[in-house]
Amino acid sequence: MNYSTLKKGVVASLVALMGVTTLANAQDAPAMSSSAKVFGGRAQYRTWSFGINGGVLAPVVVTGGSNDFTNWDVNLGYGISLRKQLGHAFGLEGNIFRGKLSGTNKDATGGVQNGAKEFETDIQYAADLRGVVNVATVDFLRRENSVNFFVTAGYGLMAYNPKLTLANGTVVNTKGQYGENGDNDYIKEAYIPVGAGIKFKVSDRVSFNLAYTMNFVDGDNVDRVYAGGTSKDKYSYTSAGLEFSLGSKAKPNLDWVNPLAMMYDELKDPTLRQEVEALKNRVSNVEKSVEDLKKDTDGDGVADQFDKCAGTPAGTKVDGSGCPLPVAAAPVTQVETSNVTGWETIQFEFNSSVLKTESYPTLDKLSSVLRENGGKITAKGYASSEGTTAYNLKLSKDRANSVKTYLVNSGVNSSQVTAKGFGEANPVASNDTEEGRIQNRRVETSRN
C-alpha cells in the first residue's frame, strides 16, 4: 500500500463516519440541564475521561521526509488513554499504545536498498503525556457543543524490537541478543507525538474520536537501517476510538460545555431578573424619597417635610423650622449725640472687659475731640469687689485697654491715651449692693 492510497482511505472513512445518524442526532440534541454556573470552578463538572482506540500504524508521516524503505505497510495498533480536562479549551492526556511497523524495498533495484530487503518492528509499548487543545469549543449556532476539533503535542518513551532482513536473507533481531532477560530485548527511545483530531458527541457519557498523530523518534533505530546523515525515524498512528466520561451523572462534562450558552442562560435566569427588578424598584423608591425631601413649595429654603410654617411669603427670612424670624426693632439711641461730651463714665458687665454698644457714642465723641484738639488723656479702669484683689486689678487694666483700643482704632494717636488699672480702689458706690457694684465696674477718662 502506498502513501496516497492510505490518505484516500482515511478521508473516505472520515466522511462516512461524519454521516452516522447517531452523531448527526447528537449535534442537534438540546443542552442538558445543569446547575453549573459561570466562574463556578472545575468542581461543578466531570473532568476525567477514559478512552480506548484502535487504528493503523505506518512508518511515514503526512509532513513527508526521507524514508529508509521504498515501500511501507499498514499494521494494526491499539491503545488506551486517560484524560483530565483543566478548562473549556485545554486538558492533559496520558496515552499508551502498542502495534507493529513494517516496510520493504520491493520497488528498489533487485529489491534491496541500503543492504536491506525489509524490516518489521514490534512496538512493545509507547507511553506519553500530551496537552490537548480544543480549538472549536465555542459554538454560536448551538447551545451545547456536539463536535470538537483538537490538536495535541507531548513527550513520551517507547520500547521496540526491530527485526531487519538483509540482502542475503539474514535476519538481524534485537530480541534474544542480550540473553533471556526480556527487558534488554527492546530499544528504548524518547519520541514527540504531534497530532490533530475531531471528536463527536454520541451521548452525555460517550464520544467518538478520530485522530491522526505523527510520532518523531529521537533516534534512527526503528527500522534498524542507518542510511547516513542526521535523519531520525518517524511513524504515524491513525486511530478511531471511544471516550467515556467519568464522574457523577449530575454534573455536565466540561469537554462539551459551551461557556457562551452558559453565560446567556445565567443572564436569562428568572430569579436573577426578579432580583434586578426588585433592586430597580428599591432604587426608584429611594429616588422618590430623596425628591420628597428636597421639595420646598414656598421656596423658603426649608423642605416641606420639616417646614412648620408652610406658605411663607417670598423673601421672608425664616428659622430652621421654616417660620418667620421676628423683625428686629429699629435701634433707639439712648443717649442723644448732641448731649454727649465724651467724658462720661464707661460701664461694663460683671467680669467683662467688652465695651457695651451704648458706650460707643461717648467714645466716638471723645475720639473726635482728641483728633481735632489734640491733647492727652488717661483711661482709668476699675472693678467691683467680687473676686481676688489681683484678679480685679487685671480686669480693670483690661477695661482701660479696651477703651484705648477703641480710640486708637478710630484714629486717635496711641501716644495720646494712657491706660491704667486701679482694681477695687476708689469705688463710687458701695460694693455691698448689686447696684453699687454695677456702678463700680467702669472706666473714667480725664485730661493729663
Coordinates of C-alpha atoms in Angstrom, one line a residue:
M1 CA 0.0 0.0 0.0
N2 CA 1.4 3.4 -0.9
Y3 CA 1.0 6.7 1.0
S4 CA -1.6 8.3 -1.4
T5 CA -3.8 5.2 -1.1
L6 CA -3.8 5.5 2.7
K7 CA -4.7 9.1 2.7
K8 CA -7.6 8.5 0.4
G9 CA -8.8 5.7 2.6
V10 CA -8.6 7.8 5.8
V11 CA -10.5 10.7 4.1
A12 CA -13.2 8.3 3.0
S13 CA -13.5 6.9 6.5
L14 CA -13.9 10.4 8.0
V15 CA -16.6 11.4 5.5
A16 CA -18.6 8.1 6.2
L17 CA -18.3 8.4 10.0
M18 CA -19.4 12.0 10.0
G19 CA -22.6 10.9 8.3
V20 CA -23.5 8.4 11.0
T21 CA -27.1 9.0 12.1
T22 CA -26.4 8.9 15.8
L23 CA -23.7 11.6 15.6
A24 CA -25.9 13.8 13.5
N25 CA -28.7 13.5 16.0
A26 CA -26.2 14.3 18.8
Q27 CA -25.4 17.6 17.2
D28 CA -29.0 18.7 17.3
A29 CA -29.6 17.5 20.9
P30 CA -30.8 20.2 23.3
A31 CA -28.5 21.4 26.0
M32 CA -28.6 19.3 29.2
S33 CA -30.0 20.9 32.3
S34 CA -27.2 21.8 34.7
S35 CA -26.6 23.7 37.9
A36 CA -23.2 24.8 36.6
K37 CA -22.5 28.5 36.9
V38 CA -20.1 30.8 35.1
F39 CA -16.9 31.2 37.2
G40 CA -18.1 28.3 39.3
G41 CA -14.8 26.3 39.0
R42 CA -14.0 22.8 37.8
A43 CA -15.6 21.1 40.7
Q44 CA -19.1 21.5 39.2
Y45 CA -18.1 19.5 36.1
R46 CA -17.0 16.0 35.1
T47 CA -13.3 16.4 34.1
W48 CA -11.9 12.8 33.9
S49 CA -12.4 10.5 30.9
F50 CA -11.1 7.1 29.8
G51 CA -10.6 6.1 26.2
I52 CA -9.9 3.1 24.0
N53 CA -8.7 3.3 20.5
G54 CA -7.5 1.3 17.5
G55 CA -6.1 2.1 14.1
V56 CA -3.3 1.8 11.7
L57 CA 0.4 2.4 12.2
A58 CA 2.7 3.4 9.3
P59 CA 6.4 4.3 9.1
V60 CA 5.6 7.6 7.4
V61 CA 4.0 11.0 8.3
V62 CA 2.0 13.5 6.3
T63 CA 4.7 16.1 6.6
G64 CA 6.9 13.9 4.3
G65 CA 10.7 13.5 4.7
S66 CA 13.1 10.7 3.7
N67 CA 12.4 7.0 4.3
D68 CA 14.9 4.1 4.5
F69 CA 12.5 1.8 2.6
T70 CA 10.7 2.3 -0.7
N71 CA 7.5 0.6 0.4
W72 CA 5.7 0.7 3.7
D73 CA 2.9 -1.4 5.2
V74 CA -0.1 -0.6 7.2
N75 CA -0.3 -2.5 10.5
L76 CA -2.7 -2.6 13.4
G77 CA -2.2 -0.5 16.5
Y78 CA -4.3 -0.1 19.7
G79 CA -4.2 1.8 22.9
I80 CA -5.8 3.4 25.9
S81 CA -5.9 7.0 27.3
L82 CA -6.7 8.8 30.5
R83 CA -7.6 12.5 30.3
K84 CA -8.0 15.4 32.7
Q85 CA -9.8 18.4 31.4
L86 CA -8.4 21.5 33.0
G87 CA -10.6 24.0 31.3
H88 CA -13.0 24.5 28.4
A89 CA -10.1 24.6 25.9
F90 CA -7.3 22.6 27.5
G91 CA -6.6 19.2 29.1
L92 CA -3.8 16.8 29.8
E93 CA -3.9 13.2 28.4
G94 CA -1.8 10.2 29.1
N95 CA -1.6 7.6 26.3
I96 CA -0.3 4.0 26.0
F97 CA -0.4 2.1 22.7
R98 CA 1.1 -1.0 21.1
G99 CA 1.5 -2.1 17.5
K100 CA 3.8 -3.0 14.6
L101 CA 5.7 -1.2 11.9
S102 CA 7.0 -2.8 8.7
G103 CA 8.3 -1.9 5.2
T104 CA 10.1 -3.4 2.2
N105 CA 12.3 -2.4 -0.7
K106 CA 10.4 -4.3 -3.3
D107 CA 10.3 -1.2 -5.7
A108 CA 14.1 -0.8 -5.4
T109 CA 16.5 -2.4 -7.9
G110 CA 16.8 -6.0 -7.0
G111 CA 14.5 -5.5 -4.1
V112 CA 17.5 -4.3 -2.0
Q113 CA 18.4 -0.8 -0.7
N114 CA 21.0 0.1 1.9
G115 CA 21.8 -3.6 2.1
A116 CA 18.3 -4.5 3.4
K117 CA 15.2 -6.1 1.9
E118 CA 12.6 -5.5 4.6
F119 CA 12.0 -4.7 8.3
E120 CA 9.4 -5.4 10.9
T121 CA 9.4 -3.6 14.3
D122 CA 7.4 -4.7 17.3
I123 CA 6.4 -1.7 19.5
Q124 CA 6.2 -3.3 22.9
Y125 CA 4.8 -0.1 24.3
A126 CA 4.7 3.7 23.7
A127 CA 3.7 5.9 26.6
D128 CA 3.4 9.7 26.5
L129 CA 1.8 12.7 28.2
R130 CA 0.1 15.2 25.9
G131 CA -1.5 18.6 26.1
V132 CA -4.9 18.7 24.3
V133 CA -6.2 22.0 23.0
N134 CA -9.9 22.2 21.9
V135 CA -9.9 24.7 19.0
A136 CA -13.6 24.9 18.5
T137 CA -15.2 24.8 21.9
V138 CA -17.5 27.8 21.4
D139 CA -20.4 27.2 19.0
F140 CA -22.6 30.2 18.2
L141 CA -25.2 28.1 16.5
R142 CA -25.9 25.5 19.2
R143 CA -26.5 25.8 22.9
E144 CA -24.2 22.8 23.6
N145 CA -21.2 21.7 21.6
S146 CA -21.5 18.4 19.8
V147 CA -18.3 18.4 17.7
N148 CA -14.9 19.5 18.9
F149 CA -11.7 19.8 16.9
F150 CA -8.5 19.4 18.8
V151 CA -4.7 19.4 18.5
T152 CA -2.2 17.6 20.6
A153 CA 1.5 17.6 21.4
G154 CA 3.6 16.0 24.1
Y155 CA 6.5 13.8 25.1
G156 CA 6.9 10.1 25.6
L157 CA 9.0 7.0 25.8
M158 CA 8.8 3.9 23.6
A159 CA 10.3 0.4 23.7
Y160 CA 10.6 -1.5 20.5
N161 CA 12.3 -4.5 18.8
P162 CA 13.3 -4.0 15.2
K163 CA 13.8 -7.1 13.0
L164 CA 15.8 -6.5 9.8
T165 CA 16.2 -8.8 6.8
L166 CA 19.5 -8.2 5.0
A167 CA 20.1 -8.6 1.3
N168 CA 21.5 -12.2 1.8
G169 CA 18.4 -13.2 3.7
T170 CA 20.0 -13.0 7.1
V171 CA 17.6 -11.7 9.8
V172 CA 19.0 -9.4 12.4
N173 CA 16.9 -9.3 15.5
T174 CA 17.4 -7.4 18.8
K175 CA 15.3 -9.9 20.7
G176 CA 17.4 -12.6 22.3
Q177 CA 20.6 -10.7 21.5
Y178 CA 21.2 -10.0 25.2
G179 CA 20.0 -13.3 26.6
E180 CA 16.7 -14.2 28.1
N181 CA 16.3 -11.0 30.0
G182 CA 13.3 -9.5 28.2
D183 CA 14.0 -6.0 29.4
N184 CA 17.1 -5.9 27.3
D185 CA 15.4 -7.2 24.2
Y186 CA 13.9 -3.8 23.4
I187 CA 15.4 -0.5 22.4
K188 CA 14.1 2.4 24.5
E189 CA 14.0 5.9 23.0
A190 CA 12.1 9.1 23.5
Y191 CA 9.6 10.4 21.0
I192 CA 7.4 13.5 20.5
P193 CA 3.8 13.0 19.4
V194 CA 2.1 15.8 17.5
G195 CA -1.4 15.4 16.2
A196 CA -4.9 16.6 15.5
G197 CA -8.4 15.1 15.5
I198 CA -12.1 15.5 15.7
K199 CA -14.5 14.4 18.5
F200 CA -18.2 13.7 18.1
K201 CA -20.6 13.6 21.0
V202 CA -22.6 10.3 20.9
S203 CA -24.2 10.7 24.3
D204 CA -23.8 12.5 27.6
R205 CA -21.2 9.9 28.6
V206 CA -19.7 8.7 25.3
S207 CA -17.8 10.4 22.5
F208 CA -16.4 9.1 19.2
N209 CA -12.9 10.3 18.4
L210 CA -10.9 10.3 15.1
A211 CA -7.2 11.3 15.4
Y212 CA -4.0 11.4 13.4
T213 CA -0.7 11.5 15.3
M214 CA 2.8 11.9 14.0
N215 CA 5.5 10.4 16.3
F216 CA 9.0 11.8 15.9
V217 CA 11.5 9.4 17.4
D218 CA 14.7 10.6 19.0
G219 CA 16.9 8.1 17.1
D220 CA 17.4 6.2 13.9
N221 CA 16.7 2.6 15.2
V222 CA 13.1 2.0 14.4
D223 CA 13.8 0.2 11.1
R224 CA 17.4 -0.7 12.0
V225 CA 18.7 0.9 8.8
Y226 CA 21.2 3.7 9.1
A227 CA 21.3 5.4 5.8
G228 CA 23.7 8.1 6.9
G229 CA 23.1 11.8 7.6
T230 CA 21.3 13.1 10.6
S231 CA 17.8 11.9 9.8
K232 CA 15.7 10.3 12.6
D233 CA 12.8 7.8 12.3
K234 CA 9.2 8.7 12.4
Y235 CA 5.8 7.0 12.1
S236 CA 2.1 7.8 12.2
Y237 CA -0.9 6.5 14.0
T238 CA -4.3 7.0 12.5
S239 CA -6.9 5.9 15.1
A240 CA -10.6 5.8 15.9
G241 CA -11.9 5.3 19.4
L242 CA -14.5 5.8 22.1
E243 CA -14.0 8.0 25.1
F244 CA -16.1 7.6 28.3
S245 CA -16.7 10.4 30.7
L246 CA -16.1 9.5 34.4
G247 CA -17.8 11.1 37.4
S248 CA -21.2 12.0 38.7
K249 CA -24.1 11.9 36.3
A250 CA -25.5 15.0 37.9
K251 CA -22.6 17.1 36.6
P252 CA -22.0 18.1 33.0
N253 CA -18.9 17.1 31.1
L254 CA -16.6 20.1 30.9
D255 CA -15.4 19.0 27.5
W256 CA -18.8 19.8 25.9
V257 CA -19.9 22.8 27.9
N258 CA -20.5 25.9 25.8
P259 CA -19.4 28.8 28.0
L260 CA -21.3 31.4 25.9
A261 CA -24.5 29.5 26.2
M262 CA -24.0 29.1 29.9
M263 CA -23.5 32.8 30.4
Y264 CA -26.6 33.5 28.4
D265 CA -28.7 31.1 30.4
E266 CA -27.4 32.6 33.6
L267 CA -28.4 36.1 32.5
K268 CA -31.8 34.8 31.5
D269 CA -32.4 33.2 34.9
P270 CA -35.8 34.4 36.0
T271 CA -34.7 34.6 39.6
L272 CA -31.9 37.0 38.6
R273 CA -34.3 39.1 36.6
Q274 CA -36.7 39.2 39.6
E275 CA -33.8 40.4 41.8
V276 CA -32.9 43.0 39.3
E277 CA -36.5 44.3 39.1
A278 CA -36.7 44.4 42.9
L279 CA -33.5 46.3 43.0
K280 CA -34.8 48.8 40.4
N281 CA -38.0 49.3 42.4
R282 CA -35.9 49.9 45.6
V283 CA -33.8 52.5 43.7
S284 CA -36.9 54.2 42.4
N285 CA -38.4 54.4 45.9
V286 CA -35.1 55.8 47.3
E287 CA -35.0 58.4 44.5
K288 CA -38.7 59.4 45.2
S289 CA -37.9 59.8 48.9
V290 CA -34.9 62.0 48.1
E291 CA -37.1 64.2 45.8
D292 CA -39.7 64.4 48.6
L293 CA -37.0 65.5 51.0
K294 CA -35.8 68.2 48.6
K295 CA -39.3 69.5 47.8
D296 CA -39.8 73.1 49.0
T297 CA -43.1 74.5 47.9
D298 CA -42.9 78.0 49.4
G299 CA -39.2 78.4 48.5
D300 CA -38.0 79.5 51.9
G301 CA -35.1 77.0 51.9
V302 CA -36.8 74.6 54.3
A303 CA -38.1 71.3 52.9
D304 CA -41.8 70.7 53.1
Q305 CA -41.3 67.7 55.4
F306 CA -39.7 69.9 58.0
D307 CA -41.5 73.2 57.3
K308 CA -43.8 74.0 60.3
C309 CA -45.0 77.3 58.6
A310 CA -46.0 76.4 55.1
G311 CA -46.8 79.2 52.6
T312 CA -44.2 81.7 53.9
P313 CA -44.2 84.7 51.6
A314 CA -41.3 85.0 49.2
G315 CA -38.3 86.8 50.6
T316 CA -39.3 86.2 54.3
K317 CA -36.4 85.3 56.5
V318 CA -37.2 82.1 58.4
D319 CA -35.6 79.9 61.1
G320 CA -34.8 76.2 60.8
S321 CA -38.4 75.2 61.1
G322 CA -39.5 77.4 58.2
C323 CA -41.2 80.0 60.4
P324 CA -40.6 83.8 60.0
L325 CA -37.9 85.3 62.2
P326 CA -39.1 88.2 64.4
V327 CA -38.4 91.6 62.9
A328 CA -35.8 93.5 64.8
A329 CA -37.0 96.9 66.1
A330 CA -35.1 99.9 64.8
P331 CA -32.3 100.7 67.2
V332 CA -33.1 103.5 69.6
T333 CA -30.3 105.9 70.5
Q334 CA -30.5 106.0 74.3
V335 CA -28.2 109.0 74.5
E336 CA -28.6 112.0 72.3
T337 CA -25.4 112.6 70.5
S338 CA -25.8 116.3 70.9
N339 CA -25.7 115.9 74.7
V340 CA -22.6 113.6 74.8
T341 CA -19.4 115.3 75.9
G342 CA -17.1 112.3 75.6
W343 CA -16.1 112.4 79.3
E344 CA -18.9 110.2 80.5
T345 CA -18.1 107.1 82.6
I346 CA -17.9 103.9 80.5
Q347 CA -19.8 101.0 82.2
F348 CA -19.0 97.2 81.9
E349 CA -20.8 94.0 82.6
F350 CA -19.8 91.7 85.5
N351 CA -16.4 90.1 85.0
S352 CA -16.2 91.5 81.4
S353 CA -13.9 93.9 79.7
V354 CA -16.0 94.1 76.5
L355 CA -17.4 97.5 75.6
K356 CA -21.2 97.9 75.6
T357 CA -22.8 99.4 72.5
E358 CA -24.2 102.2 74.5
S359 CA -20.6 103.4 75.2
Y360 CA -19.9 103.9 71.5
P361 CA -21.4 107.5 71.2
T362 CA -19.3 108.6 74.2
L363 CA -16.1 107.1 72.8
D364 CA -16.8 108.4 69.3
K365 CA -17.2 111.9 70.8
L366 CA -14.1 111.6 72.8
S367 CA -12.2 110.4 69.7
S368 CA -13.4 113.4 67.8
V369 CA -12.3 115.8 70.5
L370 CA -8.8 114.2 70.7
R371 CA -8.3 114.2 66.9
E372 CA -9.5 117.8 66.5
N373 CA -7.9 119.4 69.6
G374 CA -5.1 117.1 70.4
G375 CA -4.0 116.6 74.0
K376 CA -3.5 113.5 76.1
I377 CA -5.9 111.6 78.4
T378 CA -5.7 108.8 80.9
A379 CA -8.3 105.9 80.8
K380 CA -8.6 104.7 84.4
G381 CA -10.1 101.2 84.9
Y382 CA -12.0 100.0 88.0
A383 CA -13.7 96.8 89.2
S384 CA -16.2 95.8 91.9
S385 CA -15.1 93.8 94.9
E386 CA -16.0 90.3 93.6
G387 CA -13.0 88.1 93.1
T388 CA -9.5 88.5 94.4
T389 CA -7.6 91.7 94.5
A390 CA -5.1 90.6 91.9
Y391 CA -7.8 89.4 89.5
N392 CA -9.8 92.7 89.9
L393 CA -6.6 94.7 89.2
K394 CA -6.0 92.8 86.0
L395 CA -9.7 93.1 85.0
S396 CA -9.6 96.9 85.5
K397 CA -6.4 97.1 83.3
D398 CA -8.2 95.1 80.5
R399 CA -11.2 97.5 80.7
A400 CA -8.9 100.6 80.4
N401 CA -7.1 98.9 77.4
S402 CA -10.5 98.2 75.7
V403 CA -11.2 102.0 75.8
K404 CA -7.7 102.8 74.5
T405 CA -8.0 100.2 71.7
Y406 CA -11.4 101.7 70.6
L407 CA -10.0 105.2 70.4
V408 CA -6.8 104.2 68.6
N409 CA -8.9 102.2 66.1
S410 CA -11.0 105.3 65.5
G411 CA -8.0 107.4 64.5
V412 CA -6.5 108.7 67.8
N413 CA -2.8 108.5 68.1
S414 CA -1.7 105.8 70.6
S415 CA 0.6 108.2 72.4
Q416 CA -2.5 110.4 73.3
V417 CA -4.0 107.7 75.5
T418 CA -2.7 106.1 78.7
A419 CA -4.5 103.1 80.1
K420 CA -4.2 102.3 83.9
G421 CA -6.0 99.8 86.1
F422 CA -6.8 100.5 89.8
G423 CA -8.7 97.4 90.7
E424 CA -11.2 97.8 93.6
A425 CA -9.8 101.3 94.5
N426 CA -11.9 104.5 94.5
P427 CA -15.4 102.9 94.4
V428 CA -18.1 105.4 93.5
A429 CA -20.8 103.4 95.3
S430 CA -21.0 100.7 97.9
N431 CA -19.8 97.2 96.9
D432 CA -22.3 95.7 99.4
T433 CA -25.2 96.1 97.0
E434 CA -25.6 94.9 93.4
E435 CA -26.5 98.5 92.2
G436 CA -23.3 99.8 93.8
R437 CA -21.2 97.1 92.2
I438 CA -22.6 97.8 88.8
Q439 CA -21.5 101.5 89.1
N440 CA -18.0 100.5 90.2
R441 CA -17.4 98.4 87.0
R442 CA -16.2 101.4 85.0
V443 CA -13.6 103.3 83.1
E444 CA -13.2 107.0 83.7
T445 CA -11.3 109.4 81.3
S446 CA -9.5 112.6 82.3
R447 CA -7.1 115.0 80.7
N448 CA -3.5 114.7 81.7

